[in-house]
Short mmCIF file of C-alpha atoms in Angstrom, two decimals:
data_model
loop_
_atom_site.label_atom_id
_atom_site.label_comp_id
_atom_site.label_asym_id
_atom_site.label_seq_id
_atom_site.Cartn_x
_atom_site.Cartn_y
_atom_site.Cartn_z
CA UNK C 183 -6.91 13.67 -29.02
CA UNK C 184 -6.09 10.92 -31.23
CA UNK C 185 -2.70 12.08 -32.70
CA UNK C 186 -1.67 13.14 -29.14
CA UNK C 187 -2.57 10.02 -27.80
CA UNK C 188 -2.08 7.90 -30.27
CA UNK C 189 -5.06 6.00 -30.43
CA UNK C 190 -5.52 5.17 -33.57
CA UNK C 191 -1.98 3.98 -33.46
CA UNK C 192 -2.37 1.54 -30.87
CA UNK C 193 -5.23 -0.21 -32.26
CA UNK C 194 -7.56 1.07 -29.73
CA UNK C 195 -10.57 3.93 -29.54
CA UNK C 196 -11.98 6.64 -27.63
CA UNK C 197 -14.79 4.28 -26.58
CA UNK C 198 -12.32 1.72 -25.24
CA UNK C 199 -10.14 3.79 -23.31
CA UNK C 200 -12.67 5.46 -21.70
CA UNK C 201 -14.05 2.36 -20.75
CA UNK C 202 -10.81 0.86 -19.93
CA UNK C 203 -9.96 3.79 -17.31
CA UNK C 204 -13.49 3.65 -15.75
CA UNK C 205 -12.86 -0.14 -15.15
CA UNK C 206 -9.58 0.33 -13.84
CA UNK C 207 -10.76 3.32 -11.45
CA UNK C 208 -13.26 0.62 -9.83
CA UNK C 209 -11.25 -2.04 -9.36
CA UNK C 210 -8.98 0.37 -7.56
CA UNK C 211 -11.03 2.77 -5.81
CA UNK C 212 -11.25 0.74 -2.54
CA UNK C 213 -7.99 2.96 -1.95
CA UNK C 214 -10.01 5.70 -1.46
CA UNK C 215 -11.63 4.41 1.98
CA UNK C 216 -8.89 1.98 2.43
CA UNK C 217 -6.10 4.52 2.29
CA UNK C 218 -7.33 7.10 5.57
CA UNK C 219 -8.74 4.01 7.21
CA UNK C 220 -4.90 2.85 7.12
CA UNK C 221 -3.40 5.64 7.93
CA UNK C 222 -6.10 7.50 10.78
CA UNK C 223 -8.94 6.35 12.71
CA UNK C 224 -12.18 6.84 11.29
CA UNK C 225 -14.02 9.17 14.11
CA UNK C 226 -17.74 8.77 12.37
CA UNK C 227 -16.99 4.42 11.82
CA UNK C 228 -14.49 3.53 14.86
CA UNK C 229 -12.42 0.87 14.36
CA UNK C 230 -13.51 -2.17 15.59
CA UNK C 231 -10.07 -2.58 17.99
CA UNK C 232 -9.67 -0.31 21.12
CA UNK C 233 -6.27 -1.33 20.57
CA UNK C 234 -4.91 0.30 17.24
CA UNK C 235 -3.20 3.08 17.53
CA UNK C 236 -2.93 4.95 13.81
CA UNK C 237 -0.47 7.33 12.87
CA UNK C 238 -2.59 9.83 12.31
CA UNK C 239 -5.04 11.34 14.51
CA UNK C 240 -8.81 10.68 13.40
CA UNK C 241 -10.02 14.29 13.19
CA UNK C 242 -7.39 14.20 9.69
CA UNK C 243 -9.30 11.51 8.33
CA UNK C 244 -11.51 13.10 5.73
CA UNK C 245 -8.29 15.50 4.73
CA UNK C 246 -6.40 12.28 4.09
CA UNK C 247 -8.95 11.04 2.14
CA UNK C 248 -8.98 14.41 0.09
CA UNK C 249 -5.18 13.71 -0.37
CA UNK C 250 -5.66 10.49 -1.43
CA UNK C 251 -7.61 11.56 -4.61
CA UNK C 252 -6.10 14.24 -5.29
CA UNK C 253 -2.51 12.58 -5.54
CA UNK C 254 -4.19 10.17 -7.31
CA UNK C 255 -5.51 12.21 -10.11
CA UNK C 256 -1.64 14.11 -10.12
CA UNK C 257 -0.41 10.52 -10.88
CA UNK C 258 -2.64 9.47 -13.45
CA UNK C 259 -2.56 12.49 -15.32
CA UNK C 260 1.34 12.48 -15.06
CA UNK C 261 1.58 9.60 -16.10
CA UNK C 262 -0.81 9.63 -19.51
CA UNK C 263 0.55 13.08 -20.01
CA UNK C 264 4.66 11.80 -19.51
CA UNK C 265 4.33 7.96 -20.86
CA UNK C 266 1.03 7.71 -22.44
CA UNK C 267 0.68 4.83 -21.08
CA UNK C 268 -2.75 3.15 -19.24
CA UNK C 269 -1.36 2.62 -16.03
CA UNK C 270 -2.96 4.55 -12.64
CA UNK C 271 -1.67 5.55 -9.60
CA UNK C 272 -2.52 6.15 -6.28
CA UNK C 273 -1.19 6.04 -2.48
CA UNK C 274 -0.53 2.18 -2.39
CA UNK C 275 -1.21 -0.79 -0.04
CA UNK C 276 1.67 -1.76 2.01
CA UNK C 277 3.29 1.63 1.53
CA UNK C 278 0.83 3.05 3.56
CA UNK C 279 1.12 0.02 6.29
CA UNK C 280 4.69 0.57 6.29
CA UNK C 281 3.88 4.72 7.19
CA UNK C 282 1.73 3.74 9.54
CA UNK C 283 2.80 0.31 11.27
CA UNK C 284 7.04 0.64 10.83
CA UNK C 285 8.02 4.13 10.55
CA UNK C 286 5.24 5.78 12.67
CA UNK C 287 4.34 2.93 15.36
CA UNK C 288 7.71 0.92 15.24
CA UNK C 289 10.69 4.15 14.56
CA UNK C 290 8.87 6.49 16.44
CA UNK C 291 8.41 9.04 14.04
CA UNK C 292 5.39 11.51 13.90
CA UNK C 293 3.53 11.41 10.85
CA UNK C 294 4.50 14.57 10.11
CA UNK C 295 8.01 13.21 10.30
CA UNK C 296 7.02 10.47 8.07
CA UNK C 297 5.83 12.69 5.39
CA UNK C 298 9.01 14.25 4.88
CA UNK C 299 10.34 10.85 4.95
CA UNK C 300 8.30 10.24 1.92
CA UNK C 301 8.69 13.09 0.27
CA UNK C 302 12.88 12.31 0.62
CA UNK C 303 12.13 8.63 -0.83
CA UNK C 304 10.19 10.43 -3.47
CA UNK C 305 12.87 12.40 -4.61
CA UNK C 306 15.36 9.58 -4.41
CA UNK C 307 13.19 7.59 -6.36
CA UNK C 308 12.82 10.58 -8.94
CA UNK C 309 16.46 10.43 -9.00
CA UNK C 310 17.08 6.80 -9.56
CA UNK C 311 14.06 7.36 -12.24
CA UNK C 312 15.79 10.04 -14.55
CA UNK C 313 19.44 8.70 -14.23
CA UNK C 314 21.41 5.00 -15.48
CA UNK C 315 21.36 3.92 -11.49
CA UNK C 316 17.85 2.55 -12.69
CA UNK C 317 18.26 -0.29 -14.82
CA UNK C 318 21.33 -1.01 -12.64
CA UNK C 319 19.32 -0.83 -9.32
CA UNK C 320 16.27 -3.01 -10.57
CA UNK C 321 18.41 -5.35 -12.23
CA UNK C 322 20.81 -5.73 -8.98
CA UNK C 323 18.00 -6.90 -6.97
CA UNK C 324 17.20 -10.73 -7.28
CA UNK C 325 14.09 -11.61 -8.47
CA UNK C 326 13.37 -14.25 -5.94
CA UNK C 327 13.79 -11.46 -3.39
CA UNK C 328 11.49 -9.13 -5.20
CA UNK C 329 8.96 -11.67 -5.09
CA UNK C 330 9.34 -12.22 -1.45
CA UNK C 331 8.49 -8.23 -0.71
CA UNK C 332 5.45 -8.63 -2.47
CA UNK C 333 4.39 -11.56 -0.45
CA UNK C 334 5.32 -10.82 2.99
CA UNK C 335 3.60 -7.43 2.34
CA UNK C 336 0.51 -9.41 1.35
CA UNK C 337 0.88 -11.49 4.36
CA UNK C 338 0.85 -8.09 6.70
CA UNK C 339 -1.55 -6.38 5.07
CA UNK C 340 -3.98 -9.48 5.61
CA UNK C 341 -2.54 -9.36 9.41
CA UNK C 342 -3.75 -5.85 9.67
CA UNK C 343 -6.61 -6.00 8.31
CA UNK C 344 -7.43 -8.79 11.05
CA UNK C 345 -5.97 -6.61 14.14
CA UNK C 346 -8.12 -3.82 12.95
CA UNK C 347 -11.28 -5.57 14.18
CA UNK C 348 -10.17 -7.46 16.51
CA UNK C 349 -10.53 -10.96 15.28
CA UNK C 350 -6.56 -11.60 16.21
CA UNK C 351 -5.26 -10.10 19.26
CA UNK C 352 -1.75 -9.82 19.83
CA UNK C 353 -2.11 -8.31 23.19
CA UNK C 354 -1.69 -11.49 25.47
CA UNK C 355 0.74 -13.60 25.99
CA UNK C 356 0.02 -15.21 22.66
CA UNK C 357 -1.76 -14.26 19.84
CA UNK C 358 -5.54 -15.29 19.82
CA UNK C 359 -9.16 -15.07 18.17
CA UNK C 360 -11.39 -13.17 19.47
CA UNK C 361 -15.05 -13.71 18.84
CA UNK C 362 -15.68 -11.81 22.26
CA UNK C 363 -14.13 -8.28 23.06
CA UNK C 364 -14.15 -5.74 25.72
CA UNK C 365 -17.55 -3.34 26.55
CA UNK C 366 -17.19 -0.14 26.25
CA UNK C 367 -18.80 3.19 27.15
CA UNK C 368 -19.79 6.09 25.25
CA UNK C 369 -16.51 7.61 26.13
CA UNK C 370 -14.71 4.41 25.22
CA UNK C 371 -13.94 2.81 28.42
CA UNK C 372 -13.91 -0.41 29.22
CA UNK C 373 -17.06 -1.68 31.57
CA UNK C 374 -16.28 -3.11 34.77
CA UNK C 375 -18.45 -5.77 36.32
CA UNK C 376 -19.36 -5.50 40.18
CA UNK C 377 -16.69 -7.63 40.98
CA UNK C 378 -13.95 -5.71 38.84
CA UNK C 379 -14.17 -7.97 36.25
CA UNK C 380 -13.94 -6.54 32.14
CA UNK C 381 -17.56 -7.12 30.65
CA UNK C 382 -17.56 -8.84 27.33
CA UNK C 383 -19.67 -8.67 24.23
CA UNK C 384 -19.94 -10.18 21.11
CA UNK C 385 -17.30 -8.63 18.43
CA UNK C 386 -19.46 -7.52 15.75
CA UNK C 387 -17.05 -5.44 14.01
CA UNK C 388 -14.99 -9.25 13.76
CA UNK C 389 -18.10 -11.02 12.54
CA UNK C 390 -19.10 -8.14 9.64
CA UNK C 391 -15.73 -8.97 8.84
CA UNK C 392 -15.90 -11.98 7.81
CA UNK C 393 -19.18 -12.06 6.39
CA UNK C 394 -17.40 -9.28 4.03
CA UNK C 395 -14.70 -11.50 3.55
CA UNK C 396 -17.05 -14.15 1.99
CA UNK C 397 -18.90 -11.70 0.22
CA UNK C 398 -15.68 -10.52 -1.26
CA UNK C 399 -14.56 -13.90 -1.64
CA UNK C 400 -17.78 -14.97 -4.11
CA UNK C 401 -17.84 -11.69 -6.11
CA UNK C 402 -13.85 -12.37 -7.26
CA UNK C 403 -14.37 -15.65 -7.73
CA UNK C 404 -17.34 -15.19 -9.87
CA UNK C 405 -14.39 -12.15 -11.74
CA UNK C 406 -17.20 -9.64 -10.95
CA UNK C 407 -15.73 -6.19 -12.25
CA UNK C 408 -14.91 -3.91 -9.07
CA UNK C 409 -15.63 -6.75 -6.61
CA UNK C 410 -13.75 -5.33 -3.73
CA UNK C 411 -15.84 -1.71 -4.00
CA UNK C 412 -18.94 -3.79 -3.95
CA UNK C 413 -17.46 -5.96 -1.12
CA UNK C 414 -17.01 -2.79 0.85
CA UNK C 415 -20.46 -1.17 -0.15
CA UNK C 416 -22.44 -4.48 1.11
CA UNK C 417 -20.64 -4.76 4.06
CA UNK C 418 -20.99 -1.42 5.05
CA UNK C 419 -24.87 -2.07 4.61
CA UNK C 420 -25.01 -5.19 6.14
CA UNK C 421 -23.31 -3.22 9.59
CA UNK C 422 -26.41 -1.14 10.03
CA UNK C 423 -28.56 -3.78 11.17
CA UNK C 424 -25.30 -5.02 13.30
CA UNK C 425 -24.32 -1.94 15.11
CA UNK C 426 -21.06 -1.42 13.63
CA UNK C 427 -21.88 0.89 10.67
CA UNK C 428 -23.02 4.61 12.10
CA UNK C 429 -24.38 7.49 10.20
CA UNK C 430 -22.52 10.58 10.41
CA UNK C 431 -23.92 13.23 12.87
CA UNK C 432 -24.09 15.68 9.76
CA UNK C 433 -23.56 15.94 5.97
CA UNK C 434 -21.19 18.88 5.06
CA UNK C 435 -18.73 20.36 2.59
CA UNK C 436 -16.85 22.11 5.22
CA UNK C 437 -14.38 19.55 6.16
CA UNK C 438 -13.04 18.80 3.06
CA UNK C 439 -10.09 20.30 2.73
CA UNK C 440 -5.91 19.35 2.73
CA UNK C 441 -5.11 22.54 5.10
CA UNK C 442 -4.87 20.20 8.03
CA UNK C 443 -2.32 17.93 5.87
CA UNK C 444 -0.98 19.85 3.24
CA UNK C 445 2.87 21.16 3.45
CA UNK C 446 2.94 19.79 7.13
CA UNK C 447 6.25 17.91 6.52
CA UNK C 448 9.05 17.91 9.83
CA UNK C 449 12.32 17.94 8.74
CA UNK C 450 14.13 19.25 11.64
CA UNK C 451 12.15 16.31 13.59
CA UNK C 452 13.43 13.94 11.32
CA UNK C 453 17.19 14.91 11.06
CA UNK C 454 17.24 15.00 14.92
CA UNK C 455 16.43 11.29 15.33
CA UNK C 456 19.29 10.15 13.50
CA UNK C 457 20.70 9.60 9.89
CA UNK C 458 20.80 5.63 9.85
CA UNK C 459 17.43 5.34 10.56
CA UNK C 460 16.11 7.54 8.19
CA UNK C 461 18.53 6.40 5.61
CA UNK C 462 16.94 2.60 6.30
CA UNK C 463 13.53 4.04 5.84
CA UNK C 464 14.09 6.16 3.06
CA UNK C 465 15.71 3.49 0.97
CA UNK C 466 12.88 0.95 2.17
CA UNK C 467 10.57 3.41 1.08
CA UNK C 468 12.47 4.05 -2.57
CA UNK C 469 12.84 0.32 -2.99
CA UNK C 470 9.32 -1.11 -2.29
CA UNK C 471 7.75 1.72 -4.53
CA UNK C 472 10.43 1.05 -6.97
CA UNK C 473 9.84 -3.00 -7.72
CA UNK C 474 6.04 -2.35 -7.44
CA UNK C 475 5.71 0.42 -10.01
CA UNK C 476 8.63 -1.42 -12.09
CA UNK C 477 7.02 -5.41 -11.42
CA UNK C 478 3.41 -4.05 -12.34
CA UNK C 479 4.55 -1.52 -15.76
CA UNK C 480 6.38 -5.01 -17.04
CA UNK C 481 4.77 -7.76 -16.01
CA UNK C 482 0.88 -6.12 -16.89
CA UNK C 483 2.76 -4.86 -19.99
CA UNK C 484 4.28 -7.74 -21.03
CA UNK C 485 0.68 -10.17 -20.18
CA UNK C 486 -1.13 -7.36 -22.93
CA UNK C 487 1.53 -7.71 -25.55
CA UNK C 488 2.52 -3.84 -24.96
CA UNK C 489 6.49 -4.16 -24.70
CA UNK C 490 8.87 -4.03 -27.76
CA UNK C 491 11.08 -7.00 -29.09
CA UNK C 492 13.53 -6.47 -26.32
CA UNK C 493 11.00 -6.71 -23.51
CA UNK C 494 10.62 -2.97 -22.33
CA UNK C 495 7.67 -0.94 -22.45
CA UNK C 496 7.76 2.20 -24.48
CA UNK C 497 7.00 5.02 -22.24
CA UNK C 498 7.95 3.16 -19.25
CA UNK C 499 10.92 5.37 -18.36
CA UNK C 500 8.64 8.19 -18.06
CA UNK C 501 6.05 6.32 -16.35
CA UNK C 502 8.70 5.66 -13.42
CA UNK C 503 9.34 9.39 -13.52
CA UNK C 504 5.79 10.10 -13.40
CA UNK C 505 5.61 7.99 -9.93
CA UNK C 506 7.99 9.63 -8.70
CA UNK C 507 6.61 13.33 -8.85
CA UNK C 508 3.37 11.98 -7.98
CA UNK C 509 5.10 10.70 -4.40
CA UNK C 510 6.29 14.07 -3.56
CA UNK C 511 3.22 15.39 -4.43
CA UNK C 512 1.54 13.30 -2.05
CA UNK C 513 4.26 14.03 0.84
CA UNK C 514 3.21 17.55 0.16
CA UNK C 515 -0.86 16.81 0.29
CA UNK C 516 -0.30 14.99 3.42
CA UNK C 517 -0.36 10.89 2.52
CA UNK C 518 2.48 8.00 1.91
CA UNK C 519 3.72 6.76 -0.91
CA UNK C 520 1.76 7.01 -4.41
CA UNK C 521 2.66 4.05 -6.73
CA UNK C 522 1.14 2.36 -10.06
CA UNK C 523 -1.42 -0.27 -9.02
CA UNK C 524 -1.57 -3.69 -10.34
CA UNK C 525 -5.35 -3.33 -11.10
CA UNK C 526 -4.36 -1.20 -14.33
CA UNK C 527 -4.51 -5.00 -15.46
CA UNK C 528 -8.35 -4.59 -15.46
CA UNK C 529 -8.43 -1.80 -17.45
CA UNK C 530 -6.01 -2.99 -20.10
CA UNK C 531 -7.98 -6.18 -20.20
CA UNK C 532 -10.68 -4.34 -22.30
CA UNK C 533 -8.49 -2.83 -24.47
CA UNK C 534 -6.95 0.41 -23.11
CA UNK C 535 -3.95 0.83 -24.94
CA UNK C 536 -3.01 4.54 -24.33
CA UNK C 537 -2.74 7.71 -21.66
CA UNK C 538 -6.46 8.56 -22.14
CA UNK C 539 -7.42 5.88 -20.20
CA UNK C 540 -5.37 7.72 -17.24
CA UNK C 541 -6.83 10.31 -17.36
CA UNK C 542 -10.31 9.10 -17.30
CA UNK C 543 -8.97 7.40 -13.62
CA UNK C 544 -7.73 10.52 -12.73
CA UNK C 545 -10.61 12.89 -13.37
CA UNK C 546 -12.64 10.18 -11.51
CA UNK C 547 -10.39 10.38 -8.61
CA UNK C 548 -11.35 13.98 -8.77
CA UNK C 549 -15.02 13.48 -8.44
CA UNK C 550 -14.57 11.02 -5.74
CA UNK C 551 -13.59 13.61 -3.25
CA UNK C 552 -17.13 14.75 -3.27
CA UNK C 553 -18.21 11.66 -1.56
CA UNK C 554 -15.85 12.45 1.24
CA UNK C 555 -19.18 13.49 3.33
CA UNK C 556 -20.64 10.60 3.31
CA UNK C 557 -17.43 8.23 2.88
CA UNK C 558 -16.94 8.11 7.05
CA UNK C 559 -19.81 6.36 7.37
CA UNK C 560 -17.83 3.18 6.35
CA UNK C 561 -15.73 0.99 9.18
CA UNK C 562 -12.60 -1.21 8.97
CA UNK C 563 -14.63 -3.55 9.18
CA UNK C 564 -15.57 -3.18 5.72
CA UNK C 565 -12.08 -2.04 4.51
CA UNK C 566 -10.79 -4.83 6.05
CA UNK C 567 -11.51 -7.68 3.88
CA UNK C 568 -10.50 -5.47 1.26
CA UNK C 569 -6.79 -5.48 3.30
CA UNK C 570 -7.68 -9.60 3.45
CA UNK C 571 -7.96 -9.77 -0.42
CA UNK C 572 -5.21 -7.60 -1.39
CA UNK C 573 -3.21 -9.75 0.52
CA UNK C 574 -3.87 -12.90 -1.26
CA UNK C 575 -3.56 -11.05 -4.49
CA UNK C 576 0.14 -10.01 -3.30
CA UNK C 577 0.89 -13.53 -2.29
CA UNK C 578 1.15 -13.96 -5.85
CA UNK C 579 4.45 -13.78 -5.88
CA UNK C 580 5.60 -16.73 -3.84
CA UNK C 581 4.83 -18.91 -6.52
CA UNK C 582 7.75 -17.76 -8.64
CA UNK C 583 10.37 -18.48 -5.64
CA UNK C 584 12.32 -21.65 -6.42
CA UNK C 585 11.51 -23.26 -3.04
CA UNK C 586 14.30 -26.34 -3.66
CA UNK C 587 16.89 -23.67 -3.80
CA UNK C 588 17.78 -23.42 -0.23
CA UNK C 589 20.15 -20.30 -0.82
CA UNK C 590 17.14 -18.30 -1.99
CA UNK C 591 14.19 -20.21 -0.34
CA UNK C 592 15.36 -19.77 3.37
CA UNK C 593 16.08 -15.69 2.64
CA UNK C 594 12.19 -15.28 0.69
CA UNK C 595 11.07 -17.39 3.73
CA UNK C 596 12.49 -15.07 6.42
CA UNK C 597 11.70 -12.05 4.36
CA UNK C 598 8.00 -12.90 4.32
CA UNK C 599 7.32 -14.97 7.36
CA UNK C 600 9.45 -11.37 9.65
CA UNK C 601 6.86 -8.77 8.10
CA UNK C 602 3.67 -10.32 10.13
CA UNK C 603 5.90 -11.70 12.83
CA UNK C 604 7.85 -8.78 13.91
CA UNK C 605 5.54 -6.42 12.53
CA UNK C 606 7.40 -4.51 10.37
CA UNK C 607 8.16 -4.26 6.20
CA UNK C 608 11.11 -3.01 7.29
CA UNK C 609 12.84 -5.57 8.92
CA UNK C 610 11.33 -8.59 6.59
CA UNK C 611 13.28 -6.51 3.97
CA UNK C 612 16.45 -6.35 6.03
CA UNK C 613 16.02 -9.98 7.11
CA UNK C 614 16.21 -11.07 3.59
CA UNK C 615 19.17 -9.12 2.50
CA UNK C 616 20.93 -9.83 5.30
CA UNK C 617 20.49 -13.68 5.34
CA UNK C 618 21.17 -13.78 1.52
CA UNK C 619 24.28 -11.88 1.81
CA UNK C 620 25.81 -14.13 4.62
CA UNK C 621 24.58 -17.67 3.05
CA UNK C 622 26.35 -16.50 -0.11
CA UNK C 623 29.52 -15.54 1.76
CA UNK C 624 29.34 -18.81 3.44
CA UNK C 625 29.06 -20.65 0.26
CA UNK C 626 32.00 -19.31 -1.57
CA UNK C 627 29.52 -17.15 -3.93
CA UNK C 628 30.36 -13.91 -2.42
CA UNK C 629 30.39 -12.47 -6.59
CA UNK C 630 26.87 -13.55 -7.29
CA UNK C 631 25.58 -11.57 -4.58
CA UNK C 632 25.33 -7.55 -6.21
CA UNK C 633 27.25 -4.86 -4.92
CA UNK C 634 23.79 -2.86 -3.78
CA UNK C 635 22.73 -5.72 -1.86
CA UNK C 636 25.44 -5.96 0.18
CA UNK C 637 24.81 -1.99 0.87
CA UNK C 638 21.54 -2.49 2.01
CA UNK C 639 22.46 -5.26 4.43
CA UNK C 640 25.47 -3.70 5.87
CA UNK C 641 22.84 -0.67 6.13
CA UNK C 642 20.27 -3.07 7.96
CA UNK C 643 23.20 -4.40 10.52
CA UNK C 644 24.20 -1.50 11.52
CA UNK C 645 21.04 -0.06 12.33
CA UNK C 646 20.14 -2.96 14.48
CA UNK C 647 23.89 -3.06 16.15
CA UNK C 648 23.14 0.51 16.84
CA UNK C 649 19.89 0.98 18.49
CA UNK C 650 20.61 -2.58 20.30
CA UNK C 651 23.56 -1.50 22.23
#
């Protein structure tokens, strides 16, 4: 294990790897809940919003949580056994808001439509991973506009999180907090007064919300090691007593299974709705996955002292590669995108230096699966401040935006601020380019703008010219 791994090598230990991967696994496992909650409805837990409509029906739940693991674990172990690196993977926030909210909700594809959407971005990405387009791709990109993806992600993943209980509702006229929502009936139906008049009750699953949100709040600040698990464990508790937290109707193995997901990709569906607006989502898809897994390998790497004296991180390559196969993997298990998370930080921050540490995450993922039981029992409104949280962690990357640069500030504004606001990854990414491209044009610095860039905006206009006319 040690000459494979190259432990010894790398200053490190078996001890410290193994605890490096189990620390990583918990400050990442929230994806586990997170990821189904995202994606489906939560049958046993509701959702808090009569309003959201998920992608997925809710009787897939538990399967997408199985697929969630499981693509995990293929990640992880691809990626310790390809790069031997410490890094985990795992379906990843805002990828799976941009299955469910833009190319399910806001295209009109199925999700079974969307999968093979995913599973075409995977193998794109897989392409771009193994050939010289890479470097060339990444580097074509600004950073400023990199940056502004992460951040207007952030910014909808908190606005999700919200919707999902209710606390914001974008159904009027204007957007508003609720504190008060609709009755309903057993069957879901909302209560009528005598007089024809909607009866209204206190929104618990809004107020369990924010007291997780606190809760949350004090375990990070306090750097309490898996704070956002615990966050979502005490919440969950904390909605027995409330009314929002239900215990399932029975405890069983039987339901755990990827048959209802797995290999249930539509092509045909996909190909009949049009090329452009598949090729806009594929290439979202390849792009977003691509500057996360490429902005977390480097920037984590480069924080731990792990890159080489030109900056790269040995095994890096591979880890890219490793991201890829682990996205088709998870087209083919029946979930979005799988990408490296950022909280490998964690785990590298007490010492794991090699692959082992991946695999530790990944056999965990493993066992996780056989919580899937008792796993529905937890709302969105306890994955939700989880969503909150994330969010602020992505807003991270607005700080490195030169804001007195008006070329790149107004583009990173209208990227992030048109992600919340119109609802849609998509078009905060097209936005951006788009803006960027003409301001440059305008300015007489047409050649500082990359060839690629003006590809994806020319891509971006005439999918909007075209379903707009």
């Amino acid at each position: 294990m040690d000459k494979f791994f190259k432990i010894s090598e790398r200053g490190s230990n078996v001890r410290t790897e193994i605890v490096g991967g189990i620390t990583t696994f918990f400050a990442m496992a929230y994806i586990i809940f997170v990821n189904p909650n995202t994606l489906c409805v939560n049958l046993n837990a509701g959702t808090g919003n009569p309003d959201f409509f998920p992608a997925m029906p809710g009787e897939l739940w538990t399967p997408v949580l199985v697929a969630t693991c499981a693509s995990a674990a293929i990640g992880c172990i691809l990626t310790a056994l390809l790069a031997n690196v410490p890094f985990a993977q795992a379906p990843g926030m805002g990828l799976n808001a941009f299955f469910t909210y833009t190319v399910c909700l806001g295209m009109g594809y199925t999700w079974q439509e969307a999968l093979a959407i995913v599973l075409l971005s995977g193998a794109l990405f897989l392409i771009i991973a193994v050939s010289p387009l890479r470097s060339k791709i990444i580097s074509s990109i600004p950073a400023f506009l990199k940056n502004a993806i992460s951040a207007g992600i952030g910014l909808f993943i908190a606005f999700i999180g919200l919707l999902n209980v209710n606390l914001i509702s974008i159904s009027g006229a204007v957007p508003a907090l609720n504190f008060q929502v609709p009755k309903l009936d057993e069957a879901g139906q909302v209560i009528l007064d005598a007089a024809g008049n909607t009866v209204m009750t206190a929104n618990m699953a809004g107020l369990l919300c924010l007291i997780g949100l606190l809760v949350t709040a004090i375990l990070m600040c306090y750097k309490v090691k898996a704070a956002i698990v615990i966050g979502i464990v005490i919440t969950t508790i904390i909605g027995f007593p409330m009314g929002v937290t239900a215990l399932p109707k029975s405890i069983t193995m039987s339901g755990v299974t990827l048959a209802p997901v797995l290999f249930k990709m539509d092509f045909a569906g996909v190909f009949a709705k049009g090329i452009l607006p598949l090729v806009t989502a594929v290439v979202s898809f390849a792009l977003v996955d691509c500057f996360d897994t490429v902005g977390t390998l480097i920037g984590t790497a480069t924080n731990a002292g792990m890159t080489d004296k030109r900056g790269n991180l040995p095994g890096g390559d591979r880890a890219l590669i490793a991201d890829a196969v682990a996205t088709c993997c998870g087209a083919c298990m029946g979930t979005s995108t799988v990408t490296t998370f950022v909280e490998s930080s964690t785990g590298i921050s007490e010492g794991a230096r090699t692959g082992l540490s991946s695999i530790v995450v990944g056999v965990l993922f493993l066992l996780a699966i056989l919580l899937a039981p008792v796993a529905g029992i937890i709302p969105s409104a306890a994955t939700a401040p989880a969503l909150i949280i994330v969010g602020v962690l992505m807003l991270k990357g607005a700080v490195s935006i030169d804001w007195n640069d008006m070329e790149c500030a107004i583009p990173a504004f209208l990227t992030i601020a048109m992600m919340p606001f119109a609802y849609s990854i998509s078009d905060g990414i097209g936005f951006g380019f788009i803006s960027y491209s003409i301001i440059k044009l305008a300015r007489g610095k047409a050649k500082e703008v990359p060839v690629l860039v003006y590809i994806i905006a020319a891509l971006f206009v005439l999918k909007y010219v075209l379903t707009n006319i």
